[in-house]
């Protein structure tokens, strides 16, 4: 494959901390290999900046293989860039053309304040999980993994929901900054399995309650979250969350 | 939103069905009689109160929802690529709804008030069928739709309605938790058909009266 060198202009959001106002800054990068990931392109740029005594750009990253959910950035108006079903670390520079100007912004949402540059504080998600995204397990001898029969179709749906990596692209993409796709994935993966039954009603009530407390917006079913989710979590989960919530609110004794 | 939306959808069906009687080309006789039934039947008149309540809840909920959600992103994106992940009309339900609300106020001023508060705005013309006197709502329609501006307003408003329904119909089911591989295709196609046929029929009413296509 051809390793074309790309010359690009980057417009990147720079912001010192949550208290200061940020602004866009322009950078030129030269001879970027199309085989690089978007993050590697940032590594090259940061090396350049450091060697010339300038401040590098702060961005979140960890696994660099699409499973940790850290690499949050909005590239040309789309969370994780132009490719569907990928994270930023999986986005390759061949998605761009020589001479392109690329605008990079942090996740924008009141509930995800900017920490620095492209890094945002997603601890609101952690607090939602703490509110109910767990199951109680008895201590004692480990039970054989396959001792409990589970309908294959349900297991598949739970597995698909469990693919959510908590990246927050759903919130970043939603015009209402709603966290419904994330919460619905977390509620679904447990509500569908027998292990999740004991806390089933209390879980959905407290997780939704926490979601509202964190200041996320209300879902209006635009479907932007599903389209931008790197793990392609289905809107079906939001419908399930609505069902779970309604039946818990109406029928449970919580 | 979903529950009241579906309720209003059922109203649209009835409203459109009755008004479509004008296409029978009987100088509005069937239509006037149907409208008379709707205006005098006790059950329908009670349901009308429910309709206004549902409408009011839908409007208030919608406005509050739009207002609340607009506050959730204090700093906006510099580059927006919304069209690549969602439909413009799904993102513009508040705007489309507001346009419909304005239309609704004008529309009720045009027709509803004349039949319900004639003392205030002047009553409707009358017509006699088999010795019984009816409101001639059809004559009122013909009079209203002589004006080209009114016709244009009505037709444009039906575009708002169509796009509002295109999102709203299936969205209502999703909000109520109904998203199922067995029923999704049906909800989608019925919703699509409804969003086109109902506004189209409504839009054809002022158009055909203005161009003298019905008698
Ligand atoms: S639902 Fe998708 S977009 Fe949202 S946090 Fe999970 S993986 Fe990320
Ligand atoms: S760095 Fe882990 S998903 Fe991108």
Tab-separated table of C-alpha atoms and ligand atoms in Angstrom:
chain	number	residue	atom	x	y	z
A	1	UNK	CA	0.000	0.000	0.000
A	2	UNK	CA	1.095	3.509	-0.745
A	3	UNK	CA	2.289	5.549	2.227
A	4	UNK	CA	1.347	9.004	1.045
A	5	UNK	CA	2.626	11.885	3.113
A	6	UNK	CA	-0.178	14.261	4.055
A	7	UNK	CA	0.265	17.945	4.753
A	8	UNK	CA	-2.515	19.122	7.008
A	9	UNK	CA	-3.708	22.131	8.941
A	10	UNK	CA	-5.147	21.374	12.365
A	11	UNK	CA	-7.425	23.710	14.259
A	12	UNK	CA	-7.334	22.405	17.806
A	13	UNK	CA	-9.169	23.610	20.910
A	14	UNK	CA	-6.691	24.873	23.513
A	15	UNK	CA	-7.857	25.566	27.047
A	16	UNK	CA	-5.658	25.807	30.154
A	17	UNK	CA	-8.189	24.531	32.661
A	18	UNK	CA	-11.873	24.451	33.490
A	19	UNK	CA	-11.809	28.014	34.802
A	20	UNK	CA	-10.237	29.712	31.780
A	21	UNK	CA	-11.783	30.376	28.416
A	22	UNK	CA	-10.370	28.396	25.542
A	23	UNK	CA	-9.792	29.162	21.874
A	24	UNK	CA	-8.795	27.428	18.682
A	25	UNK	CA	-5.166	27.324	17.671
A	26	UNK	CA	-3.820	26.388	14.253
A	27	UNK	CA	-0.999	23.949	13.630
A	28	UNK	CA	0.617	22.654	10.460
A	29	UNK	CA	1.798	19.077	10.233
A	30	UNK	CA	3.795	17.764	7.295
A	31	UNK	CA	4.401	14.399	5.729
A	32	UNK	CA	1.922	12.428	7.833
A	33	UNK	CA	1.698	8.759	6.809
A	34	UNK	CA	-1.780	7.584	5.819
A	35	UNK	CA	-1.087	4.458	7.876
A	36	UNK	CA	-0.936	6.432	11.097
A	37	UNK	CA	-3.833	6.578	13.485
A	38	UNK	CA	-5.273	9.984	14.332
A	39	UNK	CA	-3.646	9.767	17.767
A	40	UNK	CA	-0.254	8.972	16.260
A	41	UNK	CA	-0.621	12.076	14.131
A	42	UNK	CA	-1.147	13.996	17.396
A	43	UNK	CA	1.973	12.298	18.824
A	44	UNK	CA	3.988	13.619	15.876
A	45	UNK	CA	2.568	17.087	16.357
A	46	UNK	CA	3.266	17.025	20.110
A	47	UNK	CA	6.865	15.905	19.509
A	48	UNK	CA	7.231	18.851	17.169
A	49	UNK	CA	5.758	21.234	19.727
A	50	UNK	CA	7.907	19.923	22.575
A	51	UNK	CA	11.111	20.130	20.523
A	52	UNK	CA	10.366	23.762	19.704
A	53	UNK	CA	9.671	24.546	23.340
A	54	UNK	CA	5.902	24.879	22.925
A	55	UNK	CA	3.071	23.492	25.025
A	56	UNK	CA	1.896	20.061	23.736
A	57	UNK	CA	-1.811	19.393	23.211
A	58	UNK	CA	-3.469	17.455	26.026
A	59	UNK	CA	-5.722	14.610	24.869
A	60	UNK	CA	-7.067	11.468	26.538
A	61	UNK	CA	-5.912	8.055	25.348
A	62	UNK	CA	-5.021	4.700	26.815
A	63	UNK	CA	-5.496	1.355	25.057
A	64	UNK	CA	-5.213	2.665	21.492
A	65	UNK	CA	-7.121	-0.370	20.261
A	66	UNK	CA	-10.724	0.728	20.615
A	67	UNK	CA	-11.613	-0.846	23.942
A	68	UNK	CA	-11.020	1.679	26.714
A	69	UNK	CA	-13.107	4.603	25.486
A	70	UNK	CA	-10.613	7.280	26.496
A	71	UNK	CA	-9.777	8.899	23.157
A	72	UNK	CA	-12.545	11.488	23.160
A	73	UNK	CA	-12.460	14.215	20.528
A	74	UNK	CA	-14.836	15.704	18.005
A	75	UNK	CA	-13.203	15.742	14.582
A	76	UNK	CA	-14.800	17.954	11.936
A	77	UNK	CA	-18.070	17.955	13.866
A	78	UNK	CA	-18.235	14.221	14.494
A	79	UNK	CA	-17.281	12.364	17.686
A	80	UNK	CA	-14.312	10.099	16.856
A	81	UNK	CA	-14.187	11.460	13.315
A	82	UNK	CA	-15.689	10.509	9.975
A	83	UNK	CA	-15.676	6.716	10.215
A	84	UNK	CA	-18.646	4.845	11.672
A	85	UNK	CA	-18.192	2.339	14.467
A	86	UNK	CA	-14.652	3.383	15.369
A	87	UNK	CA	-12.878	5.248	18.138
A	88	UNK	CA	-10.318	7.996	17.441
A	89	UNK	CA	-7.441	5.590	18.015
A	90	UNK	CA	-8.876	3.361	15.276
A	91	UNK	CA	-9.330	6.239	12.855
A	92	UNK	CA	-6.578	6.234	10.268
A	93	UNK	CA	-5.136	9.218	8.488
A	94	UNK	CA	-6.186	7.726	5.151
A	95	UNK	CA	-9.620	9.105	6.033
A	96	UNK	CA	-8.206	12.529	5.098
A	97	UNK	CA	-6.833	14.166	1.978
A	98	UNK	CA	-3.658	16.116	1.467
A	99	UNK	CA	-4.226	19.793	2.238
A	100	UNK	CA	-7.262	19.210	4.505
A	101	UNK	CA	-8.008	21.492	7.413
A	102	UNK	CA	-9.221	19.427	10.372
A	103	UNK	CA	-11.047	20.966	13.320
A	104	UNK	CA	-10.663	19.122	16.616
A	105	UNK	CA	-12.810	19.966	19.637
A	106	UNK	CA	-13.399	18.355	23.024
A	107	UNK	CA	-16.708	16.624	23.867
A	108	UNK	CA	-19.113	19.491	24.446
A	109	UNK	CA	-21.639	19.003	27.231
A	110	UNK	CA	-22.394	20.794	30.469
A	111	UNK	CA	-21.948	17.476	32.276
A	112	UNK	CA	-18.484	16.913	30.746
A	113	UNK	CA	-16.463	20.009	31.738
A	114	UNK	CA	-13.144	20.533	29.960
A	115	UNK	CA	-10.147	19.652	32.135
A	116	UNK	CA	-7.546	20.808	29.627
A	117	UNK	CA	-7.513	21.156	25.818
A	118	UNK	CA	-9.275	18.043	24.522
A	119	UNK	CA	-9.505	16.282	27.885
A	120	UNK	CA	-12.935	16.326	29.537
A	121	UNK	CA	-14.093	15.120	32.931
A	122	UNK	CA	-16.357	12.102	32.442
A	123	UNK	CA	-16.715	11.188	36.106
A	124	UNK	CA	-20.469	11.810	35.766
A	125	UNK	CA	-20.555	8.403	34.024
A	126	UNK	CA	-18.724	6.810	36.960
A	127	UNK	CA	-21.274	8.190	39.387
A	128	UNK	CA	-24.116	6.797	37.262
A	129	UNK	CA	-22.479	3.358	37.388
A	130	UNK	CA	-21.955	3.685	41.139
A	131	UNK	CA	-25.648	4.448	41.515
A	132	UNK	CA	-26.688	1.012	40.281
A	133	UNK	CA	-24.555	-0.491	37.541
A	134	UNK	CA	-23.514	-3.530	39.551
A	135	UNK	CA	-24.752	-6.951	40.646
A	136	UNK	CA	-24.515	-8.568	44.067
A	137	UNK	CA	-22.547	-11.798	44.103
A	138	UNK	CA	-22.581	-14.211	47.030
A	139	UNK	CA	-19.248	-15.333	48.352
A	140	UNK	CA	-18.463	-19.022	48.637
A	141	UNK	CA	-17.349	-21.594	46.116
A	142	UNK	CA	-17.271	-20.328	42.526
A	143	UNK	CA	-20.227	-21.571	40.506
A	144	UNK	CA	-19.444	-23.338	37.252
A	145	UNK	CA	-19.620	-20.754	34.456
A	146	UNK	CA	-22.220	-22.641	32.460
A	147	UNK	CA	-24.340	-23.885	35.354
A	148	UNK	CA	-27.038	-21.316	34.696
A	149	UNK	CA	-28.832	-21.792	31.377
A	150	UNK	CA	-29.459	-18.509	29.514
A	151	UNK	CA	-31.432	-18.071	26.302
A	152	UNK	CA	-28.876	-17.551	23.529
A	153	UNK	CA	-30.757	-14.598	22.048
A	154	UNK	CA	-30.867	-12.795	25.375
A	155	UNK	CA	-27.218	-13.581	26.008
A	156	UNK	CA	-26.368	-12.084	22.609
A	157	UNK	CA	-28.344	-8.919	23.329
A	158	UNK	CA	-26.758	-8.545	26.746
A	159	UNK	CA	-23.354	-9.051	25.182
A	160	UNK	CA	-24.023	-6.433	22.508
A	161	UNK	CA	-25.090	-3.948	25.198
A	162	UNK	CA	-22.044	-4.813	27.306
A	163	UNK	CA	-19.829	-3.722	24.414
A	164	UNK	CA	-20.352	-0.104	25.554
A	165	UNK	CA	-16.960	1.315	26.527
A	166	UNK	CA	-18.305	4.372	28.321
A	167	UNK	CA	-16.628	6.783	25.930
A	168	UNK	CA	-19.382	9.396	25.958
A	169	UNK	CA	-19.593	9.859	22.185
A	170	UNK	CA	-23.352	9.423	22.501
A	171	UNK	CA	-23.533	12.479	24.752
A	172	UNK	CA	-21.141	14.415	22.522
A	173	UNK	CA	-23.221	13.661	19.422
A	174	UNK	CA	-26.660	14.280	20.912
A	175	UNK	CA	-28.087	17.740	20.407
A	176	UNK	CA	-29.538	17.453	23.931
A	177	UNK	CA	-26.332	16.047	25.486
A	178	UNK	CA	-28.407	13.093	26.603
A	179	UNK	CA	-26.720	10.077	28.187
A	180	UNK	CA	-29.600	7.719	27.441
A	181	UNK	CA	-27.670	5.389	25.130
A	182	UNK	CA	-24.930	4.861	27.699
A	183	UNK	CA	-27.347	4.336	30.591
A	184	UNK	CA	-29.586	2.101	28.488
A	185	UNK	CA	-26.633	-0.106	27.538
A	186	UNK	CA	-25.587	-0.469	31.177
A	187	UNK	CA	-29.141	-1.144	32.372
A	188	UNK	CA	-29.824	-3.583	29.532
A	189	UNK	CA	-26.739	-5.731	29.934
A	190	UNK	CA	-27.794	-6.500	33.513
A	191	UNK	CA	-31.588	-6.526	33.124
A	192	UNK	CA	-31.352	-9.180	30.394
A	193	UNK	CA	-29.389	-11.665	32.499
A	194	UNK	CA	-30.471	-13.694	35.537
A	195	UNK	CA	-27.584	-12.296	37.600
A	196	UNK	CA	-29.057	-8.809	37.242
A	197	UNK	CA	-32.528	-9.627	38.533
A	198	UNK	CA	-32.203	-8.918	42.287
A	199	UNK	CA	-31.466	-5.203	41.744
A	200	UNK	CA	-33.430	-4.880	38.522
A	201	UNK	CA	-35.968	-2.218	39.563
A	202	UNK	CA	-33.841	-0.314	42.048
A	203	UNK	CA	-31.017	-0.189	39.502
A	204	UNK	CA	-32.960	1.496	36.720
A	205	UNK	CA	-34.561	3.990	39.081
A	206	UNK	CA	-31.318	5.068	40.721
A	207	UNK	CA	-29.260	5.144	37.531
A	208	UNK	CA	-31.811	7.312	35.738
A	209	UNK	CA	-32.097	9.497	38.817
A	210	UNK	CA	-28.317	9.966	38.907
A	211	UNK	CA	-28.257	10.652	35.162
A	212	UNK	CA	-30.744	13.489	35.664
A	213	UNK	CA	-28.820	14.834	38.661
A	214	UNK	CA	-25.664	14.994	36.553
A	215	UNK	CA	-27.461	17.364	34.214
A	216	UNK	CA	-27.627	15.316	31.027
A	217	UNK	CA	-30.412	16.289	28.632
A	218	UNK	CA	-33.594	14.439	27.733
A	219	UNK	CA	-33.745	11.977	24.873
A	220	UNK	CA	-35.754	13.103	21.841
A	221	UNK	CA	-35.004	10.038	19.714
A	222	UNK	CA	-32.935	11.766	17.038
A	223	UNK	CA	-30.735	8.669	16.784
A	224	UNK	CA	-27.454	10.639	16.601
A	225	UNK	CA	-26.024	8.588	19.500
A	226	UNK	CA	-26.531	5.259	17.770
A	227	UNK	CA	-25.004	6.629	14.567
A	228	UNK	CA	-21.876	7.895	16.338
A	229	UNK	CA	-21.381	5.125	18.916
A	230	UNK	CA	-18.082	3.331	18.244
A	231	UNK	CA	-19.607	0.106	19.541
A	232	UNK	CA	-22.832	0.573	17.554
A	233	UNK	CA	-25.035	0.211	20.624
A	234	UNK	CA	-28.627	-0.044	19.379
A	235	UNK	CA	-31.500	2.345	20.114
A	236	UNK	CA	-33.410	-0.787	21.057
A	237	UNK	CA	-31.629	-0.456	24.401
A	238	UNK	CA	-33.161	2.977	24.989
A	239	UNK	CA	-36.623	1.527	24.365
A	240	UNK	CA	-35.771	-1.224	26.858
A	241	UNK	CA	-34.596	1.388	29.367
A	242	UNK	CA	-37.928	3.194	28.931
A	243	UNK	CA	-39.805	-0.072	29.549
A	244	UNK	CA	-37.665	-0.958	32.547
A	245	UNK	CA	-38.113	2.513	33.991
A	246	UNK	CA	-41.868	2.627	33.451
A	247	UNK	CA	-42.476	-0.772	34.968
A	248	UNK	CA	-40.168	-0.060	37.909
A	249	UNK	CA	-41.728	3.345	38.545
A	250	UNK	CA	-45.302	2.058	38.229
A	251	UNK	CA	-45.161	-1.428	39.672
A	252	UNK	CA	-42.179	-1.882	41.964
A	253	UNK	CA	-42.260	-1.014	45.646
A	254	UNK	CA	-39.078	1.069	45.438
B	1	UNK	CA	-44.714	13.513	24.539
B	2	UNK	CA	-45.258	10.146	22.951
B	3	UNK	CA	-48.562	9.396	24.622
B	4	UNK	CA	-50.102	12.801	23.876
B	5	UNK	CA	-48.576	12.671	20.400
B	6	UNK	CA	-50.311	9.403	19.571
B	7	UNK	CA	-53.556	10.817	20.938
B	8	UNK	CA	-53.229	13.850	18.664
B	9	UNK	CA	-52.444	11.547	15.753
B	10	UNK	CA	-55.763	9.783	16.315
B	11	UNK	CA	-57.458	13.173	16.257
B	12	UNK	CA	-55.790	14.056	12.957
B	13	UNK	CA	-57.174	10.894	11.445
B	14	UNK	CA	-60.742	11.787	12.417
B	15	UNK	CA	-60.352	15.439	11.436
B	16	UNK	CA	-58.902	14.544	8.056
B	17	UNK	CA	-61.507	11.851	7.425
B	18	UNK	CA	-64.390	14.221	8.038
B	19	UNK	CA	-62.927	17.088	6.045
B	20	UNK	CA	-62.169	14.780	3.146
B	21	UNK	CA	-65.957	14.553	2.663
B	22	UNK	CA	-65.664	17.805	0.708
B	23	UNK	CA	-64.085	15.773	-2.082
B	24	UNK	CA	-67.442	14.050	-2.611
B	25	UNK	CA	-68.391	17.038	-4.778
B	26	UNK	CA	-71.836	17.449	-3.219
B	27	UNK	CA	-71.351	21.109	-2.421
B	28	UNK	CA	-70.281	20.185	1.082
B	29	UNK	CA	-73.510	18.499	2.138
B	30	UNK	CA	-71.968	15.334	3.605
B	31	UNK	CA	-69.214	17.382	5.168
B	32	UNK	CA	-71.626	19.831	6.783
B	33	UNK	CA	-73.690	16.996	8.179
B	34	UNK	CA	-70.621	15.228	9.553
B	35	UNK	CA	-69.381	18.468	11.089
B	36	UNK	CA	-72.838	18.980	12.581
B	37	UNK	CA	-72.666	15.540	14.154
B	38	UNK	CA	-69.208	16.281	15.583
B	39	UNK	CA	-70.361	19.616	16.927
B	40	UNK	CA	-73.541	18.374	18.598
B	41	UNK	CA	-72.807	14.826	19.748
B	42	UNK	CA	-72.360	14.791	23.513
B	43	UNK	CA	-69.679	12.120	23.452
B	44	UNK	CA	-67.628	14.001	20.869
B	45	UNK	CA	-68.001	17.268	22.729
B	46	UNK	CA	-66.693	15.582	25.895
B	47	UNK	CA	-63.808	14.101	23.933
B	48	UNK	CA	-63.077	17.621	22.687
B	49	UNK	CA	-62.193	18.650	26.236
B	50	UNK	CA	-59.775	15.725	26.363
B	51	UNK	CA	-58.354	16.844	23.055
B	52	UNK	CA	-57.631	20.331	24.315
B	53	UNK	CA	-56.084	18.912	27.454
B	54	UNK	CA	-53.894	16.541	25.458
B	55	UNK	CA	-52.906	19.333	23.119
B	56	UNK	CA	-52.045	21.624	25.998
B	57	UNK	CA	-49.915	18.982	27.714
B	58	UNK	CA	-48.176	18.205	24.421
B	59	UNK	CA	-47.395	21.894	23.820
B	60	UNK	CA	-46.208	22.628	27.355
B	61	UNK	CA	-44.119	19.447	27.528
B	62	UNK	CA	-42.610	20.196	24.138
B	63	UNK	CA	-41.699	23.778	24.972
B	64	UNK	CA	-40.242	22.845	28.366
B	65	UNK	CA	-38.310	19.941	26.820
B	66	UNK	CA	-36.839	22.151	24.105
B	67	UNK	CA	-35.952	24.876	26.581
B	68	UNK	CA	-34.335	22.457	29.060
B	69	UNK	CA	-32.378	20.573	26.416
B	70	UNK	CA	-31.045	23.764	24.852
B	71	UNK	CA	-29.277	24.558	28.118
B	72	UNK	CA	-27.363	21.278	28.275
B	73	UNK	CA	-24.520	22.329	25.985
B	74	UNK	CA	-23.351	25.751	27.188
B	75	UNK	CA	-20.463	25.903	24.688
B	76	UNK	CA	-21.543	24.892	21.212
B	77	UNK	CA	-19.451	23.082	18.628
B	78	UNK	CA	-17.589	25.206	16.108
B	79	UNK	CA	-18.182	22.581	13.411
B	80	UNK	CA	-21.491	20.757	13.215
B	81	UNK	CA	-22.037	17.641	11.177
B	82	UNK	CA	-25.527	16.842	12.415
B	83	UNK	CA	-26.750	15.762	8.997
B	84	UNK	CA	-24.308	12.872	9.060
B	85	UNK	CA	-25.837	11.278	12.124
B	86	UNK	CA	-29.490	12.314	12.252
B	87	UNK	CA	-32.338	13.869	10.281
B	88	UNK	CA	-32.841	17.633	10.355
B	89	UNK	CA	-36.527	17.272	11.180
B	90	UNK	CA	-35.722	15.015	14.148
B	91	UNK	CA	-33.498	17.756	15.499
B	92	UNK	CA	-36.057	20.496	14.756
B	93	UNK	CA	-39.175	19.177	16.481
B	94	UNK	CA	-39.363	22.236	18.729
B	95	UNK	CA	-39.250	24.586	15.768
B	96	UNK	CA	-41.721	22.544	13.691
B	97	UNK	CA	-44.013	22.304	16.705
B	98	UNK	CA	-43.909	26.061	17.243
B	99	UNK	CA	-44.776	26.675	13.588
B	100	UNK	CA	-47.691	24.270	14.015
B	101	UNK	CA	-48.797	26.072	17.167
B	102	UNK	CA	-48.889	29.398	15.306
B	103	UNK	CA	-50.804	27.747	12.488
B	104	UNK	CA	-53.202	26.179	14.957
B	105	UNK	CA	-54.044	29.537	16.519
B	106	UNK	CA	-54.723	31.080	13.090
B	107	UNK	CA	-56.622	27.991	11.970
B	108	UNK	CA	-58.867	27.945	15.013
B	109	UNK	CA	-59.485	31.648	14.536
B	110	UNK	CA	-60.523	30.908	10.962
B	111	UNK	CA	-63.044	28.186	11.718
B	112	UNK	CA	-63.434	26.867	15.247
B	113	UNK	CA	-64.195	30.211	16.932
B	114	UNK	CA	-66.961	30.975	14.412
B	115	UNK	CA	-68.830	27.874	15.407
B	116	UNK	CA	-68.130	27.999	19.182
B	117	UNK	CA	-68.105	31.716	20.043
B	118	UNK	CA	-70.166	33.268	17.244
B	119	UNK	CA	-71.069	36.208	19.488
B	120	UNK	CA	-67.452	37.319	19.475
B	121	UNK	CA	-66.312	36.781	15.914
B	122	UNK	CA	-69.505	36.348	13.917
B	123	UNK	CA	-71.313	33.086	13.278
B	124	UNK	CA	-71.225	30.740	10.323
B	125	UNK	CA	-73.458	30.906	7.253
B	126	UNK	CA	-76.377	28.497	7.332
B	127	UNK	CA	-77.825	26.019	4.918
B	128	UNK	CA	-80.952	23.831	4.880
B	129	UNK	CA	-81.046	20.136	4.009
B	130	UNK	CA	-84.448	18.368	4.111
B	131	UNK	CA	-85.917	21.091	6.269
B	132	UNK	CA	-83.127	21.022	8.871
B	133	UNK	CA	-80.818	24.000	9.316
B	134	UNK	CA	-77.078	23.294	9.458
B	135	UNK	CA	-73.976	25.460	9.798
B	136	UNK	CA	-72.526	25.845	6.323
B	137	UNK	CA	-68.904	25.215	7.298
B	138	UNK	CA	-68.180	24.366	3.684
B	139	UNK	CA	-69.227	27.836	2.544
B	140	UNK	CA	-66.902	29.230	5.209
B	141	UNK	CA	-64.063	27.130	3.774
B	142	UNK	CA	-64.762	28.383	0.271
B	143	UNK	CA	-64.760	31.943	1.557
B	144	UNK	CA	-61.501	31.534	3.526
B	145	UNK	CA	-59.644	29.824	0.712
B	146	UNK	CA	-60.421	32.537	-1.828
B	147	UNK	CA	-57.450	34.355	-0.394
B	148	UNK	CA	-54.190	33.160	-1.907
B	149	UNK	CA	-52.179	34.015	1.254
B	150	UNK	CA	-54.398	31.797	3.360
B	151	UNK	CA	-53.957	28.945	0.900
B	152	UNK	CA	-50.170	29.357	0.935
B	153	UNK	CA	-50.100	29.478	4.743
B	154	UNK	CA	-52.164	26.309	4.986
B	155	UNK	CA	-50.083	24.421	2.442
B	156	UNK	CA	-46.759	25.423	4.039
B	157	UNK	CA	-48.086	24.479	7.460
B	158	UNK	CA	-48.900	21.019	6.145
B	159	UNK	CA	-45.222	20.597	5.301
B	160	UNK	CA	-44.432	21.366	8.949
B	161	UNK	CA	-47.036	18.818	9.962
B	162	UNK	CA	-45.624	16.196	7.620
B	163	UNK	CA	-42.077	16.519	8.938
B	164	UNK	CA	-43.300	16.745	12.532
B	165	UNK	CA	-45.133	13.450	12.021
B	166	UNK	CA	-42.264	11.853	10.136
B	167	UNK	CA	-40.236	12.007	13.328
B	168	UNK	CA	-43.060	12.003	15.849
B	169	UNK	CA	-44.983	8.925	14.754
B	170	UNK	CA	-42.220	6.359	15.220
B	171	UNK	CA	-40.551	8.351	18.002
B	172	UNK	CA	-43.713	8.003	20.087
B	173	UNK	CA	-43.425	4.225	19.990
B	174	UNK	CA	-39.745	4.329	20.926
B	175	UNK	CA	-40.530	6.566	23.923
B	176	UNK	CA	-43.178	4.121	25.072
B	177	UNK	CA	-40.622	1.336	24.911
B	178	UNK	CA	-41.978	-0.269	21.750
B	179	UNK	CA	-38.990	-1.171	19.618
B	180	UNK	CA	-39.243	-4.727	18.433
B	181	UNK	CA	-37.925	-6.420	15.323
B	182	UNK	CA	-41.400	-7.878	14.662
B	183	UNK	CA	-43.243	-4.562	14.735
B	184	UNK	CA	-40.613	-2.018	13.711
B	185	UNK	CA	-41.162	-2.413	9.958
B	186	UNK	CA	-44.896	-1.867	10.422
B	187	UNK	CA	-44.463	1.183	12.666
B	188	UNK	CA	-41.980	2.625	10.186
B	189	UNK	CA	-44.090	2.139	7.086
B	190	UNK	CA	-47.405	3.150	8.669
B	191	UNK	CA	-45.684	6.221	10.126
B	192	UNK	CA	-44.182	7.123	6.772
B	193	UNK	CA	-47.509	6.685	4.971
B	194	UNK	CA	-49.432	8.624	7.605
B	195	UNK	CA	-46.947	11.535	7.534
B	196	UNK	CA	-47.413	11.905	3.801
B	197	UNK	CA	-51.065	11.052	3.196
B	198	UNK	CA	-52.685	13.073	6.000
B	199	UNK	CA	-50.857	16.389	5.376
B	200	UNK	CA	-51.278	15.882	1.620
B	201	UNK	CA	-55.043	15.418	1.948
B	202	UNK	CA	-55.251	18.468	4.195
B	203	UNK	CA	-53.174	20.553	1.781
B	204	UNK	CA	-55.355	19.476	-1.137
B	205	UNK	CA	-58.418	20.999	0.535
B	206	UNK	CA	-57.471	24.694	0.245
B	207	UNK	CA	-55.759	24.015	-3.078
B	208	UNK	CA	-58.716	22.356	-4.749
B	209	UNK	CA	-61.107	24.965	-3.409
B	210	UNK	CA	-58.857	27.812	-4.573
B	211	UNK	CA	-58.488	26.342	-8.050
B	212	UNK	CA	-62.185	25.463	-8.189
B	213	UNK	CA	-61.580	21.748	-8.586
B	214	UNK	CA	-64.476	20.773	-6.328
B	215	UNK	CA	-68.008	22.021	-6.130
C	1	LIG	S1	-23.205	3.895	24.220
C	1	LIG	FE1	-21.588	3.941	22.657
C	1	LIG	S2	-21.095	6.111	22.473
C	1	LIG	FE2	-22.186	5.889	24.405
C	1	LIG	S3	-20.630	5.581	25.964
C	1	LIG	FE3	-21.232	3.532	25.270
C	1	LIG	S4	-19.809	3.035	23.623
C	1	LIG	FE4	-19.628	5.236	23.954
C	2	LIG	S1	-7.524	4.913	23.260
C	2	LIG	FE1	-8.741	3.283	24.087
C	2	LIG	S2	-10.493	3.369	22.801
C	2	LIG	FE2	-9.170	4.806	21.869
